[in-house]
C-alpha cells in the first residue's frame, strides 16, 4: 500500500494504526534524501529522527494527528514539548493539529478560546514558527461547505528556517476528502543583479553633468588594462556607482528641502489667516508654491517614465507580441485541405467531417 502511494521502491515508512473513529498516521520519506536514525511511534504522533543528506542537518520530523478533547490535546502537546526540548537537532511538526490559533481560522463553527490558548502556549514554549500558508485560508471543510477551519500547518524551529530561509506552504486543491493537502517547499527566486535605470529628470538636475564628466575623466587606478572593451565596461561600472551615490544624496536633499518648504508655507498661511500678511509675504508664498510644484514635476516625470517602462514590459509582450506569435503559429499549423484516397464507412465519414469543420472554425 505504501509503495502504491509513493510510486517506487526508494522509500521508507512508518505508521500508527487507526483506532475506531480515530484515524491513523502514515509517514513516507525518500531514503536518498533523508537518512533516518530512529523511528518512534506514540499516541497521536510519530517521530522520525533523521539526517538531511544534502545538508547534513539533523532533523526530527514529527507527524501529528491530534485528538478532539482538550485534555487529550494537553497531553499530546506536553509529549511533543518534551521531545523537542530533549532533542539535539532541528524540528518540524506537521499535519493535522485539530486546532486553530485564533478566531479568524474558523468559519461557521464556534471558537474555543481556552483550547486555542493552550495550543498557542505550546507553540511559544518551544519557539516554533508557524509557516504561513499560501492559497485558500482554510484546510478543512465539512461536506456541506458550511464550516471551515485551518487545522493543518507546518511548525518549524528557528534553526530549520536558518537552513531553509525560503520556505513556503501551498494549500492544494480539495477533491473528495474533507482536508486539503498542504505542501511545504523551498522556492528560491534569483532575479539577477538589480537593474540600473537612468531617469530623464536627472538631465534637468543641477550637478548631473558635472558628476558624469568627473566620473568619466577619472582614471582607473590599480588596473593595468589593455583591452578597450574591458576599459569601457569598467568606466561604465564606475559611472554607475557614482550616479547611484549622487542620486541617493540628491534624493535626501530634495526630501529635506520639500519638508522645509512645506513648513515655511504653513507658517505663512498661519500669518495670513491672522491678518498679518503683506504683499511681500504673499509673493513669498507664490514663490514657495512654485518651488514645490517644480519638485512635484520631477517626481511626475519619473512616474511617467516608470509607467512607460512597465507598459513596455507587460503591455506589449502580453498583447501585440503574444497575439502576433499566436496568429503566426495558427497560420503555420492551419490545414489547407485533405486528399482522401480510401473509401471510408459512412459513420466514420460523418464523424471525420464534423471534426474537420471544428478545426476550420478554430474550435480545436
Tab-separated table of N, CA and C in Angstrom, residues 130-293:
chain	number	residue	atom	x	y	z
A	130	UNK	N	5.243	29.286	12.876
A	130	UNK	CA	4.141	28.820	12.035
A	130	UNK	C	4.364	29.336	10.617
A	131	UNK	N	4.724	28.456	9.708
A	131	UNK	CA	4.981	28.860	8.317
A	131	UNK	C	3.656	29.259	7.684
A	132	UNK	N	3.595	30.463	7.145
A	132	UNK	CA	2.349	30.987	6.593
A	132	UNK	C	1.920	30.199	5.361
A	133	UNK	N	0.593	30.052	5.212
A	133	UNK	CA	0.035	29.293	4.097
A	133	UNK	C	-0.213	30.198	2.908
A	134	UNK	N	-0.021	29.652	1.733
A	134	UNK	CA	-0.375	30.341	0.507
A	134	UNK	C	-1.526	29.633	-0.173
A	135	UNK	N	-2.482	30.404	-0.667
A	135	UNK	CA	-3.662	29.799	-1.286
A	135	UNK	C	-4.885	30.009	-0.422
A	136	UNK	N	-5.806	29.058	-0.394
A	136	UNK	CA	-7.023	29.188	0.420
A	136	UNK	C	-6.692	29.352	1.903
A	137	UNK	N	-7.569	30.039	2.625
A	137	UNK	CA	-7.341	30.313	4.045
A	137	UNK	C	-7.504	29.074	4.904
A	138	UNK	N	-8.392	28.172	4.514
A	138	UNK	CA	-8.745	27.034	5.349
A	138	UNK	C	-8.284	25.736	4.684
A	139	UNK	N	-8.006	24.759	5.539
A	139	UNK	CA	-7.555	23.455	5.045
A	139	UNK	C	-8.592	22.355	5.255
A	140	UNK	N	-9.660	22.638	5.996
A	140	UNK	CA	-10.691	21.632	6.246
A	140	UNK	C	-12.054	22.262	6.052
A	141	UNK	N	-13.006	21.467	5.547
A	141	UNK	CA	-14.398	21.898	5.427
A	141	UNK	C	-15.290	20.667	5.497
A	142	UNK	N	-16.507	20.869	5.968
A	142	UNK	CA	-17.440	19.743	6.004
A	142	UNK	C	-18.016	19.515	4.604
A	143	UNK	N	-18.742	18.435	4.442
A	143	UNK	CA	-19.225	18.074	3.110
A	143	UNK	C	-20.302	19.009	2.594
A	144	UNK	N	-20.959	19.758	3.500
A	144	UNK	CA	-21.979	20.716	3.067
A	144	UNK	C	-21.385	22.089	2.743
A	145	UNK	N	-20.123	22.296	3.076
A	145	UNK	CA	-19.485	23.586	2.811
A	145	UNK	C	-19.965	24.687	3.716
A	146	UNK	N	-20.420	24.332	4.941
A	146	UNK	CA	-20.914	25.340	5.881
A	146	UNK	C	-19.914	25.651	6.986
A	147	UNK	N	-18.907	24.803	7.172
A	147	UNK	CA	-17.916	25.001	8.221
A	147	UNK	C	-16.517	24.878	7.612
A	148	UNK	N	-15.652	25.811	8.015
A	148	UNK	CA	-14.283	25.821	7.503
A	148	UNK	C	-13.327	26.067	8.679
A	149	UNK	N	-12.168	25.435	8.616
A	149	UNK	CA	-11.157	25.615	9.662
A	149	UNK	C	-9.769	25.432	9.067
A	150	UNK	N	-8.809	26.054	9.734
A	150	UNK	CA	-7.397	25.882	9.379
A	150	UNK	C	-6.786	24.934	10.415
A	151	UNK	N	-6.846	23.644	10.126
A	151	UNK	CA	-6.400	22.620	11.070
A	151	UNK	C	-5.016	22.080	10.751
A	152	UNK	N	-4.562	22.235	9.519
A	152	UNK	CA	-3.282	21.661	9.083
A	152	UNK	C	-2.261	22.781	8.926
A	153	UNK	N	-1.044	22.503	9.333
A	153	UNK	CA	0.009	23.516	9.267
A	153	UNK	C	1.372	22.858	9.434
A	154	UNK	N	2.416	23.677	9.239
A	154	UNK	CA	3.798	23.261	9.482
A	154	UNK	C	4.381	24.193	10.541
A	155	UNK	N	4.898	23.613	11.629
A	155	UNK	CA	5.581	24.358	12.679
A	155	UNK	C	7.050	23.941	12.675
A	156	UNK	N	7.955	24.901	12.548
A	156	UNK	CA	9.378	24.595	12.442
A	156	UNK	C	10.149	25.427	13.459
A	157	UNK	N	11.330	24.961	13.798
A	157	UNK	CA	12.208	25.700	14.700
A	157	UNK	C	12.960	26.785	13.936
A	158	UNK	N	13.519	27.732	14.699
A	158	UNK	CA	14.244	28.836	14.072
A	158	UNK	C	15.464	28.336	13.306
A	159	UNK	N	16.137	27.325	13.840
A	159	UNK	CA	17.306	26.790	13.148
A	159	UNK	C	16.968	26.163	11.815
A	160	UNK	N	15.786	25.567	11.731
A	160	UNK	CA	15.358	24.996	10.457
A	160	UNK	C	15.149	26.101	9.420
A	161	UNK	N	14.598	27.230	9.854
A	161	UNK	CA	14.424	28.363	8.939
A	161	UNK	C	15.753	28.958	8.524
A	162	UNK	N	16.745	28.921	9.420
A	162	UNK	CA	18.074	29.425	9.047
A	162	UNK	C	18.684	28.571	7.941
A	163	UNK	N	18.444	27.256	7.993
A	163	UNK	CA	18.983	26.368	6.959
A	163	UNK	C	18.176	26.428	5.675
A	164	UNK	N	16.869	26.695	5.791
A	164	UNK	CA	15.993	26.785	4.621
A	164	UNK	C	15.207	28.098	4.717
A	165	UNK	N	15.839	29.218	4.383
A	165	UNK	CA	15.195	30.532	4.598
A	165	UNK	C	14.056	30.846	3.643
A	166	UNK	N	13.910	30.099	2.556
A	166	UNK	CA	12.892	30.415	1.553
A	166	UNK	C	11.717	29.446	1.618
A	167	UNK	N	11.345	29.043	2.814
A	167	UNK	CA	10.249	28.096	2.971
A	167	UNK	C	8.907	28.762	2.708
A	168	UNK	N	7.997	28.011	2.145
A	168	UNK	CA	6.621	28.464	1.940
A	168	UNK	C	5.721	27.239	1.918
A	169	UNK	N	4.458	27.457	2.226
A	169	UNK	CA	3.468	26.383	2.253
A	169	UNK	C	2.353	26.736	1.283
A	170	UNK	N	1.987	25.785	0.465
A	170	UNK	CA	0.910	25.972	-0.514
A	170	UNK	C	-0.217	25.013	-0.183
A	171	UNK	N	-1.432	25.542	-0.124
A	171	UNK	CA	-2.615	24.716	0.084
A	171	UNK	C	-3.114	24.262	-1.283
A	172	UNK	N	-3.182	22.974	-1.489
A	172	UNK	CA	-3.550	22.421	-2.789
A	172	UNK	C	-5.060	22.305	-2.931
A	173	UNK	N	-5.507	21.853	-4.092
A	173	UNK	CA	-6.939	21.756	-4.368
A	173	UNK	C	-7.578	20.647	-3.535
A	174	UNK	N	-8.843	20.849	-3.234
A	174	UNK	CA	-9.593	19.880	-2.447
A	174	UNK	C	-10.502	19.083	-3.366
A	175	UNK	N	-10.444	17.774	-3.245
A	175	UNK	CA	-11.316	16.911	-4.025
A	175	UNK	C	-12.352	16.262	-3.107
A	176	UNK	N	-12.328	14.954	-2.990
A	176	UNK	CA	-13.317	14.266	-2.165
A	176	UNK	C	-13.015	14.372	-0.676
A	177	UNK	N	-11.757	14.242	-0.198
A	177	UNK	CA	-11.509	14.304	1.244
A	177	UNK	C	-11.915	15.645	1.839
A	178	UNK	N	-12.167	15.624	3.162
A	178	UNK	CA	-12.563	16.869	3.819
A	178	UNK	C	-11.368	17.771	4.102
A	179	UNK	N	-10.141	17.250	4.015
A	179	UNK	CA	-8.937	18.047	4.222
A	179	UNK	C	-8.283	18.362	2.882
A	180	UNK	N	-7.757	19.565	2.800
A	180	UNK	CA	-6.912	19.923	1.659
A	180	UNK	C	-5.471	19.522	1.959
A	181	UNK	N	-4.776	19.049	0.961
A	181	UNK	CA	-3.359	18.726	1.123
A	181	UNK	C	-2.553	20.015	1.192
A	182	UNK	N	-1.517	20.015	2.014
A	182	UNK	CA	-0.632	21.176	2.113
A	182	UNK	C	0.776	20.730	1.751
A	183	UNK	N	1.500	21.591	1.065
A	183	UNK	CA	2.814	21.262	0.522
A	183	UNK	C	3.826	22.277	1.037
A	184	UNK	N	4.873	21.770	1.709
A	184	UNK	CA	5.971	22.607	2.185
A	184	UNK	C	7.113	22.528	1.176
A	185	UNK	N	7.569	23.678	0.723
A	185	UNK	CA	8.649	23.695	-0.265
A	185	UNK	C	9.523	24.914	-0.058
A	186	UNK	N	10.720	24.821	-0.613
A	186	UNK	CA	11.641	25.944	-0.603
A	186	UNK	C	11.814	26.429	-2.028
A	187	UNK	N	11.402	27.667	-2.261
A	187	UNK	CA	11.407	28.214	-3.615
A	187	UNK	C	12.276	29.456	-3.629
A	188	UNK	N	13.420	29.349	-4.247
A	188	UNK	CA	14.339	30.471	-4.332
A	188	UNK	C	14.158	31.198	-5.651
A	189	UNK	N	14.063	32.514	-5.560
A	189	UNK	CA	13.914	33.345	-6.753
A	189	UNK	C	15.182	34.167	-6.947
A	190	UNK	N	15.883	33.929	-8.041
A	190	UNK	CA	17.077	34.688	-8.373
A	190	UNK	C	16.742	35.615	-9.534
A	191	UNK	N	16.541	36.875	-9.204
A	191	UNK	CA	16.197	37.855	-10.234
A	191	UNK	C	17.434	38.498	-10.866
A	192	UNK	N	18.620	38.028	-10.470
A	192	UNK	CA	19.831	38.595	-11.034
A	192	UNK	C	20.164	39.939	-10.393
A	193	UNK	N	21.153	40.617	-10.906
A	193	UNK	CA	21.534	41.911	-10.335
A	193	UNK	C	20.442	42.954	-10.523
A	194	UNK	N	20.402	43.902	-9.606
A	194	UNK	CA	19.416	44.974	-9.683
A	194	UNK	C	19.677	45.844	-10.904
A	195	UNK	N	18.682	46.068	-11.758
A	195	UNK	CA	18.914	46.868	-12.968
A	195	UNK	C	19.155	48.330	-12.634
A	196	UNK	N	19.948	48.973	-13.463
A	196	UNK	CA	20.247	50.391	-13.302
A	196	UNK	C	19.384	51.181	-14.276
A	197	UNK	N	18.662	52.170	-13.755
A	197	UNK	CA	17.772	52.976	-14.588
A	197	UNK	C	18.247	54.429	-14.592
A	198	UNK	N	18.284	54.990	-15.751
A	198	UNK	CA	18.636	56.395	-15.925
A	198	UNK	C	17.357	57.170	-16.200
A	199	UNK	N	16.982	58.067	-15.291
A	199	UNK	CA	15.732	58.815	-15.427
A	199	UNK	C	15.972	60.117	-16.184
A	200	UNK	N	14.982	60.491	-16.971
A	200	UNK	CA	15.092	61.697	-17.788
A	200	UNK	C	15.187	62.952	-16.938
A	201	UNK	N	14.600	62.907	-15.739
A	201	UNK	CA	14.608	64.100	-14.883
A	201	UNK	C	16.013	64.438	-14.408
A	202	UNK	N	16.934	63.482	-14.428
A	202	UNK	CA	18.288	63.760	-13.969
A	202	UNK	C	18.989	64.798	-14.847
A	203	UNK	N	18.640	64.832	-16.125
A	203	UNK	CA	19.303	65.776	-17.030
A	203	UNK	C	18.973	67.223	-16.683
A	204	UNK	N	17.855	67.459	-15.988
A	204	UNK	CA	17.469	68.816	-15.598
A	204	UNK	C	17.929	69.165	-14.194
A	205	UNK	N	18.576	68.241	-13.498
A	205	UNK	CA	19.018	68.499	-12.129
A	205	UNK	C	20.409	69.109	-12.123
A	206	UNK	N	20.626	69.959	-11.158
A	206	UNK	CA	21.916	70.624	-11.018
A	206	UNK	C	22.959	69.626	-10.516
A	207	UNK	N	24.090	69.595	-11.165
A	207	UNK	CA	25.184	68.735	-10.755
A	207	UNK	C	25.279	67.439	-11.517
A	208	UNK	N	24.268	67.120	-12.354
A	208	UNK	CA	24.305	65.851	-13.074
A	208	UNK	C	25.420	65.835	-14.114
A	209	UNK	N	25.544	66.925	-14.895
A	209	UNK	CA	26.600	66.987	-15.923
A	209	UNK	C	27.983	66.901	-15.296
A	210	UNK	N	28.163	67.567	-14.157
A	210	UNK	CA	29.486	67.570	-13.516
A	210	UNK	C	29.866	66.180	-13.016
A	211	UNK	N	28.915	65.469	-12.433
A	211	UNK	CA	29.243	64.148	-11.897
A	211	UNK	C	29.590	63.183	-13.022
A	212	UNK	N	28.940	63.342	-14.182
A	212	UNK	CA	29.254	62.468	-15.320
A	212	UNK	C	30.649	62.781	-15.861
A	213	UNK	N	30.965	64.056	-16.006
A	213	UNK	CA	32.281	64.427	-16.531
A	213	UNK	C	33.396	63.974	-15.598
A	214	UNK	N	33.200	64.206	-14.294
A	214	UNK	CA	34.248	63.844	-13.336
A	214	UNK	C	34.450	62.328	-13.276
A	215	UNK	N	33.356	61.582	-13.293
A	215	UNK	CA	33.480	60.129	-13.226
A	215	UNK	C	34.144	59.562	-14.475
A	216	UNK	N	33.804	60.125	-15.631
A	216	UNK	CA	34.376	59.598	-16.877
A	216	UNK	C	35.840	59.992	-17.039
A	217	UNK	N	36.201	61.141	-16.473
A	217	UNK	CA	37.594	61.586	-16.586
A	217	UNK	C	38.494	60.922	-15.561
A	218	UNK	N	37.936	60.287	-14.572
A	218	UNK	CA	38.744	59.640	-13.533
A	218	UNK	C	39.421	58.406	-14.107
A	219	UNK	N	40.712	58.300	-13.868
A	219	UNK	CA	41.442	57.130	-14.344
A	219	UNK	C	41.251	55.973	-13.373
A	220	UNK	N	41.253	54.770	-13.902
A	220	UNK	CA	41.067	53.565	-13.099
A	220	UNK	C	42.400	53.188	-12.479
A	221	UNK	N	42.584	53.591	-11.242
A	221	UNK	CA	43.860	53.366	-10.561
A	221	UNK	C	43.979	51.898	-10.169
A	222	UNK	N	45.171	51.340	-10.349
A	222	UNK	CA	45.431	49.971	-9.935
A	222	UNK	C	44.976	48.926	-10.930
A	223	UNK	N	44.542	49.348	-12.114
A	223	UNK	CA	44.086	48.396	-13.124
A	223	UNK	C	44.916	48.564	-14.389
A	224	UNK	N	45.703	47.591	-14.692
A	224	UNK	CA	46.502	47.613	-15.921
A	224	UNK	C	45.721	46.880	-17.001
A	225	UNK	N	44.901	47.628	-17.716
A	225	UNK	CA	44.017	47.046	-18.722
A	225	UNK	C	44.479	47.493	-20.104
A	226	UNK	N	44.410	46.576	-21.035
A	226	UNK	CA	44.773	46.880	-22.419
A	226	UNK	C	43.611	46.690	-23.377
A	227	UNK	N	42.686	45.828	-23.018
A	227	UNK	CA	41.528	45.596	-23.879
A	227	UNK	C	40.593	46.793	-23.798
A	228	UNK	N	40.313	47.466	-24.908
A	228	UNK	CA	39.460	48.669	-24.843
A	228	UNK	C	38.038	48.370	-24.405
A	229	UNK	N	37.508	47.186	-24.747
A	229	UNK	CA	36.143	46.867	-24.337
A	229	UNK	C	36.053	46.674	-22.828
A	230	UNK	N	37.071	46.079	-22.225
A	230	UNK	CA	37.080	45.928	-20.775
A	230	UNK	C	37.221	47.288	-20.095
A	231	UNK	N	38.040	48.152	-20.671
A	231	UNK	CA	38.176	49.511	-20.132
A	231	UNK	C	36.844	50.237	-20.192
A	232	UNK	N	36.151	50.100	-21.328
A	232	UNK	CA	34.845	50.750	-21.485
A	232	UNK	C	33.846	50.210	-20.456
A	233	UNK	N	33.863	48.904	-20.233
A	233	UNK	CA	32.970	48.295	-19.262
A	233	UNK	C	33.252	48.812	-17.849
A	234	UNK	N	34.539	48.865	-17.463
A	234	UNK	CA	34.896	49.352	-16.149
A	234	UNK	C	34.527	50.825	-15.970
A	235	UNK	N	34.646	51.594	-17.034
A	235	UNK	CA	34.250	53.005	-16.970
A	235	UNK	C	32.754	53.131	-16.687
A	236	UNK	N	31.967	52.330	-17.381
A	236	UNK	CA	30.521	52.376	-17.163
A	236	UNK	C	30.158	51.925	-15.744
A	237	UNK	N	30.838	50.903	-15.240
A	237	UNK	CA	30.569	50.448	-13.881
A	237	UNK	C	30.909	51.517	-12.854
A	238	UNK	N	32.018	52.198	-13.056
A	238	UNK	CA	32.402	53.278	-12.145
A	238	UNK	C	31.407	54.434	-12.216
A	239	UNK	N	30.983	54.787	-13.440
A	239	UNK	CA	29.998	55.848	-13.612
A	239	UNK	C	28.668	55.475	-12.949
A	240	UNK	N	28.282	54.214	-13.064
A	240	UNK	CA	27.049	53.749	-12.442
A	240	UNK	C	27.097	53.913	-10.930
A	241	UNK	N	28.208	53.532	-10.316
A	241	UNK	CA	28.324	53.660	-8.864
A	241	UNK	C	28.281	55.123	-8.428
A	242	UNK	N	28.917	55.994	-9.187
A	242	UNK	CA	28.904	57.414	-8.842
A	242	UNK	C	27.508	58.022	-8.998
A	243	UNK	N	26.792	57.613	-10.058
A	243	UNK	CA	25.440	58.123	-10.246
A	243	UNK	C	24.505	57.632	-9.142
A	244	UNK	N	24.675	56.391	-8.713
A	244	UNK	CA	23.856	55.896	-7.610
A	244	UNK	C	24.119	56.692	-6.338
A	245	UNK	N	25.388	56.950	-6.067
A	245	UNK	CA	25.733	57.736	-4.883
A	245	UNK	C	25.177	59.145	-4.973
A	246	UNK	N	25.299	59.766	-6.161
A	246	UNK	CA	24.776	61.122	-6.351
A	246	UNK	C	23.256	61.149	-6.235
A	247	UNK	N	22.584	60.165	-6.797
A	247	UNK	CA	21.124	60.130	-6.750
A	247	UNK	C	20.619	59.950	-5.316
A	248	UNK	N	21.308	59.126	-4.529
A	248	UNK	CA	20.899	58.935	-3.144
A	248	UNK	C	21.025	60.229	-2.348
A	249	UNK	N	22.143	60.930	-2.507
A	249	UNK	CA	22.315	62.209	-1.807
A	249	UNK	C	21.304	63.236	-2.294
A	250	UNK	N	21.076	63.269	-3.607
A	250	UNK	CA	20.137	64.241	-4.149
A	250	UNK	C	18.712	63.964	-3.673
A	251	UNK	N	18.353	62.691	-3.578
A	251	UNK	CA	17.013	62.352	-3.108
A	251	UNK	C	16.814	62.768	-1.656
A	252	UNK	N	17.836	62.574	-0.825
A	252	UNK	CA	17.736	63.016	0.572
A	252	UNK	C	17.655	64.533	0.656
A	253	UNK	N	18.419	65.214	-0.196
A	253	UNK	CA	18.395	66.668	-0.187
A	253	UNK	C	17.039	67.195	-0.629
A	254	UNK	N	16.451	66.575	-1.643
A	254	UNK	CA	15.136	67.004	-2.123
A	254	UNK	C	14.079	66.770	-1.051
A	255	UNK	N	14.172	65.648	-0.331
A	255	UNK	CA	13.206	65.377	0.728
A	255	UNK	C	13.261	66.400	1.839
A	256	UNK	N	14.488	66.740	2.274
A	256	UNK	CA	14.612	67.754	3.331
A	256	UNK	C	14.192	69.132	2.832
A	257	UNK	N	14.497	69.432	1.565
A	257	UNK	CA	14.089	70.725	1.009
A	257	UNK	C	12.572	70.830	0.923
A	258	UNK	N	11.925	69.762	0.516
A	258	UNK	CA	10.469	69.768	0.434
A	258	UNK	C	9.854	69.959	1.819
A	259	UNK	N	10.425	69.310	2.813
A	259	UNK	CA	9.903	69.451	4.171
A	259	UNK	C	10.047	70.886	4.656
A	260	UNK	N	11.202	71.524	4.390
A	260	UNK	CA	11.398	72.918	4.800
A	260	UNK	C	10.436	73.850	4.083
A	261	UNK	N	10.212	73.609	2.793
A	261	UNK	CA	9.282	74.461	2.054
A	261	UNK	C	7.863	74.330	2.601
A	262	UNK	N	7.453	73.139	2.938
A	262	UNK	CA	6.115	72.948	3.494
A	262	UNK	C	5.967	73.630	4.855
A	263	UNK	N	7.025	73.575	5.671
A	263	UNK	CA	6.964	74.244	6.969
A	263	UNK	C	6.885	75.763	6.795
A	264	UNK	N	7.674	76.320	5.867
A	264	UNK	CA	7.599	77.759	5.605
A	264	UNK	C	6.230	78.155	5.076
A	265	UNK	N	5.695	77.343	4.185
A	265	UNK	CA	4.382	77.639	3.619
A	265	UNK	C	3.307	77.590	4.693
A	266	UNK	N	3.420	76.646	5.610
A	266	UNK	CA	2.429	76.556	6.680
A	266	UNK	C	2.507	77.758	7.612
A	267	UNK	N	3.729	78.207	7.913
A	267	UNK	CA	3.875	79.384	8.784
A	267	UNK	C	3.330	80.634	8.104
A	268	UNK	N	3.539	80.762	6.790
A	268	UNK	CA	2.993	81.923	6.072
A	268	UNK	C	1.468	81.877	6.062
A	269	UNK	N	0.887	80.711	5.858
A	269	UNK	CA	-0.569	80.586	5.869
A	269	UNK	C	-1.155	80.968	7.225
A	270	UNK	N	-0.454	80.605	8.307
A	270	UNK	CA	-0.942	80.970	9.647
A	270	UNK	C	-0.935	82.477	9.813
A	271	UNK	N	0.114	83.134	9.354
A	271	UNK	CA	0.188	84.593	9.457
A	271	UNK	C	-0.851	85.264	8.582
A	272	UNK	N	-1.104	84.717	7.398
A	272	UNK	CA	-2.121	85.299	6.526
A	272	UNK	C	-3.514	85.131	7.119
A	273	UNK	N	-3.783	84.009	7.771
A	273	UNK	CA	-5.102	83.805	8.384
A	273	UNK	C	-5.322	84.706	9.587
A	274	UNK	N	-4.221	85.191	10.200
A	274	UNK	CA	-4.341	86.112	11.337
A	274	UNK	C	-4.254	87.567	10.908
A	275	UNK	N	-4.424	87.824	9.619
A	275	UNK	CA	-4.420	89.174	9.061
A	275	UNK	C	-3.110	89.914	9.318
A	276	UNK	N	-2.010	89.160	9.302
A	276	UNK	CA	-0.700	89.779	9.466
A	276	UNK	C	0.074	89.781	8.152
A	277	UNK	N	-0.635	89.515	7.077
A	277	UNK	CA	0.026	89.374	5.801
A	277	UNK	C	0.308	90.705	5.136
A	278	UNK	N	1.242	90.657	4.206
A	278	UNK	CA	1.583	91.823	3.401
A	278	UNK	C	1.791	91.359	1.973
A	279	UNK	N	2.030	92.297	1.076
A	279	UNK	CA	2.241	91.950	-0.332
A	279	UNK	C	3.508	91.105	-0.494
A	280	UNK	N	4.567	91.452	0.259
A	280	UNK	CA	5.808	90.665	0.167
A	280	UNK	C	5.596	89.229	0.650
A	281	UNK	N	4.769	89.092	1.697
A	281	UNK	CA	4.511	87.761	2.219
A	281	UNK	C	3.739	86.912	1.216
A	282	UNK	N	2.781	87.532	0.526
A	282	UNK	CA	2.030	86.792	-0.497
A	282	UNK	C	2.918	86.418	-1.678
A	283	UNK	N	3.825	87.323	-2.051
A	283	UNK	CA	4.760	86.993	-3.127
A	283	UNK	C	5.677	85.834	-2.722
A	284	UNK	N	6.100	85.844	-1.445
A	284	UNK	CA	6.926	84.747	-0.962
A	284	UNK	C	6.157	83.430	-0.998
A	285	UNK	N	4.862	83.493	-0.670
A	285	UNK	CA	4.037	82.277	-0.712
A	285	UNK	C	3.935	81.725	-2.135
A	286	UNK	N	3.764	82.618	-3.109
A	286	UNK	CA	3.687	82.186	-4.501
A	286	UNK	C	4.997	81.554	-4.946
A	287	UNK	N	6.122	82.119	-4.490
A	287	UNK	CA	7.431	81.570	-4.848
A	287	UNK	C	7.630	80.168	-4.250
A	288	UNK	N	7.184	79.993	-2.998
A	288	UNK	CA	7.306	78.683	-2.365
A	288	UNK	C	6.443	77.643	-3.084
A	289	UNK	N	5.246	78.055	-3.485
A	289	UNK	CA	4.373	77.135	-4.212
A	289	UNK	C	4.996	76.709	-5.539
A	290	UNK	N	5.685	77.654	-6.199
A	290	UNK	CA	6.333	77.298	-7.463
A	290	UNK	C	7.478	76.304	-7.233
A	291	UNK	N	8.249	76.497	-6.168
A	291	UNK	CA	9.328	75.560	-5.886
A	291	UNK	C	8.784	74.166	-5.577
A	292	UNK	N	7.687	74.108	-4.812
A	292	UNK	CA	7.068	72.817	-4.536
A	292	UNK	C	6.529	72.178	-5.801
A	293	UNK	N	5.977	73.000	-6.682
A	293	UNK	CA	5.455	72.481	-7.943
A	293	UNK	C	6.567	71.919	-8.819
